[in-house]
Structure formats: C-alpha cells, structure tokens
PDB file of C-alpha atoms in Angstrom:
ATOM      1  CA  ASN B   1     103.098  86.313 122.623  1.00 69.00           C
ATOM      2  CA  ALA B   2     101.558  85.107 118.754  1.00 81.00           C
ATOM      3  CA  GLY B   3     105.029  86.684 117.024  1.00 95.00           C
ATOM      4  CA  VAL B   4     104.414  87.448 113.677  1.00 97.00           C
ATOM      5  CA  THR B   5     100.917  87.480 112.274  1.00 97.00           C
ATOM      6  CA  GLN B   6     100.514  87.531 108.519  1.00 97.00           C
ATOM      7  CA  THR B   7      97.212  88.122 106.940  1.00 97.00           C
ATOM      8  CA  PRO B   8      95.068  86.481 104.991  1.00 97.00           C
ATOM      9  CA  LYS B   9      97.010  83.429 104.180  1.00 96.00           C
ATOM     10  CA  PHE B  10      95.699  82.487 100.977  1.00 97.00           C
ATOM     11  CA  ARG B  11      94.760  85.225  98.390  1.00 96.00           C
ATOM     12  CA  VAL B  12      93.782  84.705  94.632  1.00 97.00           C
ATOM     13  CA  LEU B  13      94.384  87.547  92.240  1.00 97.00           C
ATOM     14  CA  LYS B  14      92.520  88.839  88.317  1.00 97.00           C
ATOM     15  CA  THR B  15      95.551  90.836  86.719  1.00 98.00           C
ATOM     16  CA  GLY B  16      95.824  94.191  86.929  1.00 97.00           C
ATOM     17  CA  GLN B  17      93.663  93.849  90.415  1.00 97.00           C
ATOM     18  CA  SER B  18      95.199  95.645  94.157  1.00 96.00           C
ATOM     19  CA  MET B  19      95.950  93.858  97.456  1.00 96.00           C
ATOM     20  CA  THR B  20      97.656  94.816 100.509  1.00 97.00           C
ATOM     21  CA  LEU B  21      99.187  92.114 102.890  1.00 98.00           C
ATOM     22  CA  LEU B  22      99.353  92.892 106.535  1.00 97.00           C
ATOM     23  CA  CYS B  23     102.085  91.820 108.570  1.00 98.00           C
ATOM     24  CA  ALA B  24     101.594  92.543 112.666  1.00 98.00           C
ATOM     25  CA  GLN B  25     104.055  91.751 115.452  1.00 98.00           C
ATOM     26  CA  ASP B  26     103.589  91.688 118.582  1.00 96.00           C
ATOM     27  CA  MET B  27     107.349  91.506 120.406  1.00 97.00           C
ATOM     28  CA  ASN B  28     108.031  95.609 119.853  1.00 97.00           C
ATOM     29  CA  HIS B  29     110.171  94.610 117.023  1.00 97.00           C
ATOM     30  CA  GLU B  30     112.293  97.320 115.466  1.00 97.00           C
ATOM     31  CA  TYR B  31     113.260  95.997 112.297  1.00 97.00           C
ATOM     32  CA  MET B  32     110.580  94.166 109.714  1.00 98.00           C
ATOM     33  CA  TYR B  33     111.183  92.876 106.526  1.00 98.00           C
ATOM     34  CA  TRP B  34     109.079  91.219 103.456  1.00 98.00           C
ATOM     35  CA  TYR B  35     110.171  88.204 101.276  1.00 97.00           C
ATOM     36  CA  ARG B  36     108.551  86.211  98.520  1.00 97.00           C
ATOM     37  CA  GLN B  37     109.325  82.845  97.378  1.00 96.00           C
ATOM     38  CA  ASP B  38     108.841  81.214  94.382  1.00 95.00           C
ATOM     39  CA  PRO B  39     109.119  76.977  93.890  1.00 89.00           C
ATOM     40  CA  GLY B  40     111.902  75.628  94.922  1.00 87.00           C
ATOM     41  CA  MET B  41     113.704  78.993  95.338  1.00 90.00           C
ATOM     42  CA  GLY B  42     115.350  80.423  98.020  1.00 91.00           C
ATOM     43  CA  LEU B  43     113.921  83.335  99.544  1.00 94.00           C
ATOM     44  CA  ARG B  44     114.215  87.009  97.715  1.00 95.00           C
ATOM     45  CA  LEU B  45     114.163  90.279 100.346  1.00 96.00           C
ATOM     46  CA  ILE B  46     111.421  92.462  98.750  1.00 97.00           C
ATOM     47  CA  HIS B  47     111.210  95.471 100.734  1.00 98.00           C
ATOM     48  CA  TYR B  48     111.784  96.018 104.707  1.00 97.00           C
ATOM     49  CA  SER B  49     111.885  99.105 107.528  1.00 98.00           C
ATOM     50  CA  VAL B  50     114.391  99.442 110.718  1.00 97.00           C
ATOM     51  CA  GLY B  51     112.309 101.659 112.149  1.00 96.00           C
ATOM     52  CA  GLU B  52     108.826 102.939 112.326  1.00 96.00           C
ATOM     53  CA  GLY B  53     108.424 105.269 109.681  1.00 95.00           C
ATOM     54  CA  THR B  54     111.245 103.902 107.602  1.00 96.00           C
ATOM     55  CA  THR B  55     111.259 101.892 103.945  1.00 97.00           C
ATOM     56  CA  ALA B  56     113.867 100.583 102.072  1.00 97.00           C
ATOM     57  CA  LYS B  57     114.577  99.090  99.243  1.00 97.00           C
ATOM     58  CA  GLY B  58     115.439  94.942  98.955  1.00 95.00           C
ATOM     59  CA  GLU B  59     116.472  92.616  95.556  1.00 93.00           C
ATOM     60  CA  VAL B  60     113.262  92.612  93.766  1.00 96.00           C
ATOM     61  CA  PRO B  61     110.942  95.706  94.978  1.00 97.00           C
ATOM     62  CA  ASP B  62     109.853  96.167  91.803  1.00 97.00           C
ATOM     63  CA  GLY B  63     105.982  96.249  91.777  1.00 96.00           C
ATOM     64  CA  TYR B  64     105.512  96.372  95.413  1.00 98.00           C
ATOM     65  CA  ASN B  65     105.498  98.994  97.831  1.00 97.00           C
ATOM     66  CA  VAL B  66     105.122  99.003 101.563  1.00 98.00           C
ATOM     67  CA  SER B  67     104.455 101.196 104.611  1.00 98.00           C
ATOM     68  CA  ARG B  68     105.575 101.436 108.320  1.00 97.00           C
ATOM     69  CA  LEU B  69     103.418 103.594 109.903  1.00 95.00           C
ATOM     70  CA  LYS B  70     103.044 101.863 113.220  1.00 96.00           C
ATOM     71  CA  LYS B  71     105.797 100.004 115.123  1.00 97.00           C
ATOM     72  CA  GLN B  72     104.147  96.866 115.352  1.00 97.00           C
ATOM     73  CA  ASN B  73     102.735  96.961 111.014  1.00 98.00           C
ATOM     74  CA  PHE B  74     103.808  96.403 108.125  1.00 98.00           C
ATOM     75  CA  LEU B  75     102.065  96.680 104.759  1.00 98.00           C
ATOM     76  CA  LEU B  76     103.050  95.280 101.461  1.00 98.00           C
ATOM     77  CA  GLY B  77     100.974  96.547  99.125  1.00 98.00           C
ATOM     78  CA  LEU B  78     100.192  95.038  94.728  1.00 96.00           C
ATOM     79  CA  GLU B  79      99.023  98.200  92.820  1.00 92.00           C
ATOM     80  CA  SER B  80      98.384  95.737  90.105  1.00 96.00           C
ATOM     81  CA  ALA B  81      98.741  92.376  90.357  1.00 96.00           C
ATOM     82  CA  ALA B  82     100.994  90.890  87.266  1.00 97.00           C
ATOM     83  CA  PRO B  83     101.191  86.520  87.516  1.00 97.00           C
ATOM     84  CA  SER B  84     104.664  86.949  87.926  1.00 96.00           C
ATOM     85  CA  GLN B  85     104.119  88.034  91.231  1.00 97.00           C
ATOM     86  CA  THR B  86     102.052  84.818  91.996  1.00 97.00           C
ATOM     87  CA  SER B  87     104.436  83.608  95.211  1.00 97.00           C
ATOM     88  CA  VAL B  88     104.319  82.926  99.027  1.00 98.00           C
ATOM     89  CA  TYR B  89     105.025  86.190 100.627  1.00 98.00           C
ATOM     90  CA  PHE B  90     106.833  86.388 103.763  1.00 98.00           C
ATOM     91  CA  CYS B  91     107.049  88.138 106.761  1.00 98.00           C
ATOM     92  CA  ALA B  92     109.642  88.562 109.194  1.00 98.00           C
ATOM     93  CA  SER B  93     110.856  90.829 112.014  1.00 98.00           C
ATOM     94  CA  SER B  94     114.014  91.378 114.706  1.00 96.00           C
ATOM     95  CA  ARG B  95     114.658  92.848 117.732  1.00 96.00           C
ATOM     96  CA  THR B  96     117.434  94.738 116.368  1.00 93.00           C
ATOM     97  CA  ALA B  97     119.695  94.080 113.133  1.00 92.00           C
ATOM     98  CA  PRO B  98     119.381  90.322 112.120  1.00 91.00           C
ATOM     99  CA  SER B  99     123.667  90.342 112.427  1.00 88.00           C
ATOM    100  CA  SER B 100     123.114  91.806 115.292  1.00 90.00           C
ATOM    101  CA  TYR B 101     124.005  89.455 118.563  1.00 90.00           C
ATOM    102  CA  ASN B 102     120.871  87.541 120.051  1.00 91.00           C
ATOM    103  CA  SER B 103     118.487  89.327 117.114  1.00 93.00           C
ATOM    104  CA  PRO B 104     116.998  86.565 115.169  1.00 94.00           C
ATOM    105  CA  LEU B 105     114.541  87.055 112.407  1.00 96.00           C
ATOM    106  CA  HIS B 106     111.247  85.434 113.282  1.00 97.00           C
ATOM    107  CA  PHE B 107     109.304  84.598 110.581  1.00 97.00           C
ATOM    108  CA  GLY B 108     105.065  84.354 109.798  1.00 97.00           C
ATOM    109  CA  ASN B 109     103.600  81.345 108.757  1.00 95.00           C
ATOM    110  CA  GLY B 110     103.108  82.959 104.827  1.00 97.00           C
ATOM    111  CA  THR B 111     100.998  83.989 102.324  1.00 97.00           C
ATOM    112  CA  ARG B 112     100.297  82.285  99.055  1.00 97.00           C
ATOM    113  CA  LEU B 113      98.871  84.370  96.458  1.00 97.00           C
ATOM    114  CA  THR B 114      97.879  83.190  92.819  1.00 97.00           C
ATOM    115  CA  VAL B 115      97.883  85.982  90.666  1.00 97.00           C
ATOM    116  CA  THR B 116      96.039  84.669  87.115  1.00 97.00           C
TER     117      THR B 116
ATOM    118  CA  LEU Q   1     126.908  93.839 100.694  1.00 56.00           C
ATOM    119  CA  ALA Q   2     127.614  90.884 101.898  1.00 57.00           C
ATOM    120  CA  LYS Q   3     126.667  88.301  99.926  1.00 84.00           C
ATOM    121  CA  THR Q   4     126.889  84.199 100.585  1.00 92.00           C
ATOM    122  CA  THR Q   5     128.063  80.728  98.674  1.00 94.00           C
ATOM    123  CA  GLN Q   6     126.434  77.034  99.683  1.00 95.00           C
ATOM    124  CA  PRO Q   7     126.570  74.203  98.406  1.00 96.00           C
ATOM    125  CA  ILE Q   8     123.048  73.855  96.947  1.00 95.00           C
ATOM    126  CA  SER Q   9     122.145  70.338  97.576  1.00 97.00           C
ATOM    127  CA  MET Q  10     123.523  67.250  99.718  1.00 98.00           C
ATOM    128  CA  ASP Q  11     122.158  64.077 100.896  1.00 98.00           C
ATOM    129  CA  SER Q  12     122.947  62.057 103.923  1.00 98.00           C
ATOM    130  CA  TYR Q  13     121.681  59.311 105.824  1.00 98.00           C
ATOM    131  CA  GLU Q  14     120.549  58.613 109.493  1.00 98.00           C
ATOM    132  CA  GLY Q  15     122.539  58.804 111.717  1.00 97.00           C
ATOM    133  CA  GLN Q  16     125.480  60.693 110.121  1.00 97.00           C
ATOM    134  CA  GLU Q  17     126.608  63.702 110.966  1.00 97.00           C
ATOM    135  CA  VAL Q  18     126.555  66.328 108.322  1.00 98.00           C
ATOM    136  CA  ASN Q  19     128.550  69.544 108.130  1.00 98.00           C
ATOM    137  CA  ILE Q  20     127.397  72.696 105.694  1.00 98.00           C
ATOM    138  CA  THR Q  21     129.411  74.969 105.078  1.00 97.00           C
ATOM    139  CA  CYS Q  22     128.957  79.035 103.912  1.00 96.00           C
ATOM    140  CA  SER Q  23     131.693  81.414 102.554  1.00 95.00           C
ATOM    141  CA  HIS Q  24     131.557  84.973 103.187  1.00 93.00           C
ATOM    142  CA  ASN Q  25     134.445  86.257 102.663  1.00 92.00           C
ATOM    143  CA  ASN Q  26     133.502  89.962 103.044  1.00 89.00           C
ATOM    144  CA  ILE Q  27     131.439  89.746 106.103  1.00 91.00           C
ATOM    145  CA  ALA Q  28     131.859  92.822 108.372  1.00 90.00           C
ATOM    146  CA  THR Q  29     133.813  93.251 111.711  1.00 91.00           C
ATOM    147  CA  ASN Q  30     131.103  93.183 113.623  1.00 90.00           C
ATOM    148  CA  ASP Q  31     128.210  90.279 111.710  1.00 91.00           C
ATOM    149  CA  TYR Q  32     127.160  88.018 113.476  1.00 94.00           C
ATOM    150  CA  ILE Q  33     127.110  84.511 111.718  1.00 95.00           C
ATOM    151  CA  THR Q  34     123.390  82.758 111.447  1.00 96.00           C
ATOM    152  CA  TRP Q  35     121.384  79.348 110.501  1.00 97.00           C
ATOM    153  CA  TYR Q  36     118.120  79.249 109.788  1.00 97.00           C
ATOM    154  CA  GLN Q  37     115.763  76.444 108.799  1.00 98.00           C
ATOM    155  CA  GLN Q  38     113.315  75.906 106.447  1.00 97.00           C
ATOM    156  CA  PHE Q  39     110.768  73.215 105.833  1.00 96.00           C
ATOM    157  CA  PRO Q  40     108.588  72.405 103.204  1.00 91.00           C
ATOM    158  CA  SER Q  41     104.993  75.480 103.622  1.00 89.00           C
ATOM    159  CA  GLN Q  42     106.850  77.099 106.117  1.00 94.00           C
ATOM    160  CA  GLY Q  43     109.048  80.262 107.517  1.00 95.00           C
ATOM    161  CA  PRO Q  44     112.404  79.498 108.163  1.00 96.00           C
ATOM    162  CA  ARG Q  45     113.182  79.247 111.719  1.00 96.00           C
ATOM    163  CA  PHE Q  46     116.487  80.210 114.026  1.00 96.00           C
ATOM    164  CA  ILE Q  47     119.100  77.315 114.355  1.00 97.00           C
ATOM    165  CA  ILE Q  48     122.334  78.663 115.703  1.00 97.00           C
ATOM    166  CA  GLN Q  49     124.359  81.581 115.798  1.00 96.00           C
ATOM    167  CA  GLY Q  50     127.327  83.136 116.532  1.00 96.00           C
ATOM    168  CA  TYR Q  51     131.134  85.531 115.962  1.00 95.00           C
ATOM    169  CA  LYS Q  52     133.918  83.205 116.627  1.00 93.00           C
ATOM    170  CA  THR Q  53     135.430  80.085 117.520  1.00 90.00           C
ATOM    171  CA  LYS Q  54     133.083  77.063 118.003  1.00 95.00           C
ATOM    172  CA  VAL Q  55     129.175  77.431 119.074  1.00 96.00           C
ATOM    173  CA  THR Q  56     126.983  74.998 120.366  1.00 96.00           C
ATOM    174  CA  ASN Q  57     122.756  74.534 121.509  1.00 96.00           C
ATOM    175  CA  GLU Q  58     121.008  71.328 121.421  1.00 94.00           C
ATOM    176  CA  VAL Q  59     120.045  70.909 118.294  1.00 93.00           C
ATOM    177  CA  ALA Q  60     123.769  71.759 116.385  1.00 97.00           C
ATOM    178  CA  SER Q  61     127.339  72.898 116.320  1.00 98.00           C
ATOM    179  CA  LEU Q  62     128.969  76.012 114.618  1.00 98.00           C
ATOM    180  CA  PHE Q  63     132.673  76.541 113.427  1.00 97.00           C
ATOM    181  CA  ILE Q  64     133.901  79.806 112.468  1.00 97.00           C
ATOM    182  CA  PRO Q  65     138.064  80.232 111.901  1.00 96.00           C
ATOM    183  CA  ALA Q  66     139.850  83.134 112.715  1.00 96.00           C
ATOM    184  CA  ASP Q  67     139.408  84.843 109.626  1.00 95.00           C
ATOM    185  CA  ARG Q  68     135.519  84.663 109.660  1.00 96.00           C
ATOM    186  CA  LYS Q  69     135.691  84.297 105.743  1.00 95.00           C
ATOM    187  CA  SER Q  70     133.646  80.720 105.886  1.00 96.00           C
ATOM    188  CA  SER Q  71     131.467  78.932 108.826  1.00 97.00           C
ATOM    189  CA  THR Q  72     130.067  75.241 109.126  1.00 98.00           C
ATOM    190  CA  LEU Q  73     126.842  74.227 110.348  1.00 98.00           C
ATOM    191  CA  SER Q  74     127.410  71.050 111.976  1.00 98.00           C
ATOM    192  CA  LEU Q  75     124.410  68.730 112.886  1.00 98.00           C
ATOM    193  CA  PRO Q  76     125.670  65.320 114.547  1.00 94.00           C
ATOM    194  CA  ARG Q  77     123.053  62.094 113.860  1.00 94.00           C
ATOM    195  CA  VAL Q  78     120.739  63.193 111.519  1.00 97.00           C
ATOM    196  CA  SER Q  79     116.946  61.545 111.437  1.00 97.00           C
ATOM    197  CA  LEU Q  80     114.515  61.586 108.662  1.00 97.00           C
ATOM    198  CA  SER Q  81     112.980  65.230 109.608  1.00 96.00           C
ATOM    199  CA  ASP Q  82     116.497  66.933 109.454  1.00 97.00           C
ATOM    200  CA  THR Q  83     115.704  66.969 105.789  1.00 98.00           C
ATOM    201  CA  ALA Q  84     114.824  70.898 104.985  1.00 97.00           C
ATOM    202  CA  VAL Q  85     117.162  73.707 103.105  1.00 97.00           C
ATOM    203  CA  TYR Q  86     119.661  75.788 105.291  1.00 98.00           C
ATOM    204  CA  TYR Q  87     120.646  79.298 105.076  1.00 97.00           C
ATOM    205  CA  CYS Q  88     123.315  80.963 105.990  1.00 95.00           C
ATOM    206  CA  LEU Q  89     123.269  84.728 106.486  1.00 94.00           C
ATOM    207  CA  VAL Q  90     125.109  87.296 107.197  1.00 92.00           C
ATOM    208  CA  GLY Q  91     125.176  91.433 105.845  1.00 84.00           C
ATOM    209  CA  GLU Q  92     124.185  94.499 107.937  1.00 80.00           C
ATOM    210  CA  ASN Q  93     120.094  95.680 107.360  1.00 87.00           C
ATOM    211  CA  ASP Q  94     120.290  94.419 103.762  1.00 86.00           C
ATOM    212  CA  MET Q  95     119.822  90.577 104.857  1.00 89.00           C
ATOM    213  CA  ARG Q  96     119.649  88.032 101.931  1.00 89.00           C
ATOM    214  CA  PHE Q  97     118.690  84.333 102.073  1.00 88.00           C
ATOM    215  CA  GLY Q  98     120.374  82.877  98.916  1.00 83.00           C
ATOM    216  CA  ALA Q  99     119.732  79.964  97.749  1.00 87.00           C
ATOM    217  CA  GLY Q 100     120.693  77.579 100.570  1.00 94.00           C
ATOM    218  CA  THR Q 101     121.451  74.248 100.780  1.00 97.00           C
ATOM    219  CA  ARG Q 102     118.934  71.633 100.288  1.00 97.00           C
ATOM    220  CA  LEU Q 103     119.885  68.710 102.498  1.00 98.00           C
ATOM    221  CA  THR Q 104     117.965  65.097 102.151  1.00 98.00           C
ATOM    222  CA  VAL Q 105     118.210  62.492 104.762  1.00 98.00           C
ATOM    223  CA  LYS Q 106     117.783  59.177 103.984  1.00 97.00           C
ATOM    224  CA  PRO Q 107     116.409  56.323 105.933  1.00 96.00           C
TER     225      PRO Q 107
END
C-alpha cells in the first residue's frame, strides 16, 4: 500500500495562474481532507469530504475549490493563484470520521507551492 | 465546533518525562481524543487515541479524566528525536488542528 500520495511535490506558479493538486489514497478511506501549513504555523483546514461526491468547507476555503468524483481521489484547485497561497499543502484520509475509534488521519508528504 | 487549547511550547531535557495537556471543554459525547506528532517538512502522524481513563502504547500514554474536558499526553524518557509539534484533536468531521505544542528536547 502506498497510503496517501500527493502530486506534485513542488510547484512554482505566477500570480493568476491556475493549478490542481491531486491526492490519491489506496486504503478505501471514506473521509479526505486538505490542509495548508504556513511556516511556523499549525495546519489549517481548507476543505474536506466525508464520501465520494461530497465536499464541505473548512476554516480557510476562499480561493480554493475541491472535487471528490472518485472515492480514492480528492482534488484541490486554485483558479487564480495569489502570493498569499504560498504554503505547504497536506492531504489526509481516514477510514471514517477521525474522531471515531481506530480511524486516525493518514497524511501525505505534502506539496510545497510557491506563488510569485 | 469542538475547540482545543494547548500550551504553545515546552522545553525538556533528554531522559525526562514530558506531559502535555490539552483542554477540550465542549467535546461531544461520542468523540475520541486523538494526538498527532509532526516533524519539520512532514505530515502529522498518529500517536495515540483514547476515550476515557488511561491508554498506553509503545510510544506514549494518554490520561483522560472522568469529565473528558481535558487530556494529557505523557512521553516517558524523551530523547532528542522527540523534538516535534504535538497536536490534540477532537471533533466530528470538521477536524481542525490548532497551533499545537512545540516540544524542544535539549541534551
């Protein structure tokens, strides 16, 4: 099992460009999450999904869109990148709700995005 | 929305026991309390989870009082490699990490 795989690992964008970050998990998990982490800060929740075809906003959703067309994939889109979106993006998945017994979050290795 | 409060930072020395307390006053009845560890440039990883009383695994212990409004992560005999940020999480689907506790272990 590869676990949670994020692509790409690094990306540099110019202001106004768009891109999509891909998160793929091979554990048949229902729940998937996108977080961003700025230097020296904690993780902030962007969007999440509790199952295929569902998405919900987290604490910092503005400027991002997501889609969960397939259970194993969770896509994060930036339609018009801004320098404030420079960050490390982490994807995570869990078997069911992470607050449930034996259903912790499994994280990918992150995508480092720089917007100039 | 369940919210957690932890100390921003803690210092310790190798070989000492470290206790990090997290308060979660409005935890829901069915929620488990889960702790994660994060090293620089890596995603967080699961350490331990509990519902009430005490849980112990090969890495840590978790103490939860009867009212479940707080929890304490205990790391026995820390080493330099335990220097990391530690997060406690509670809540339903909307899992927010907060700032965590930055633990620095000194030689």
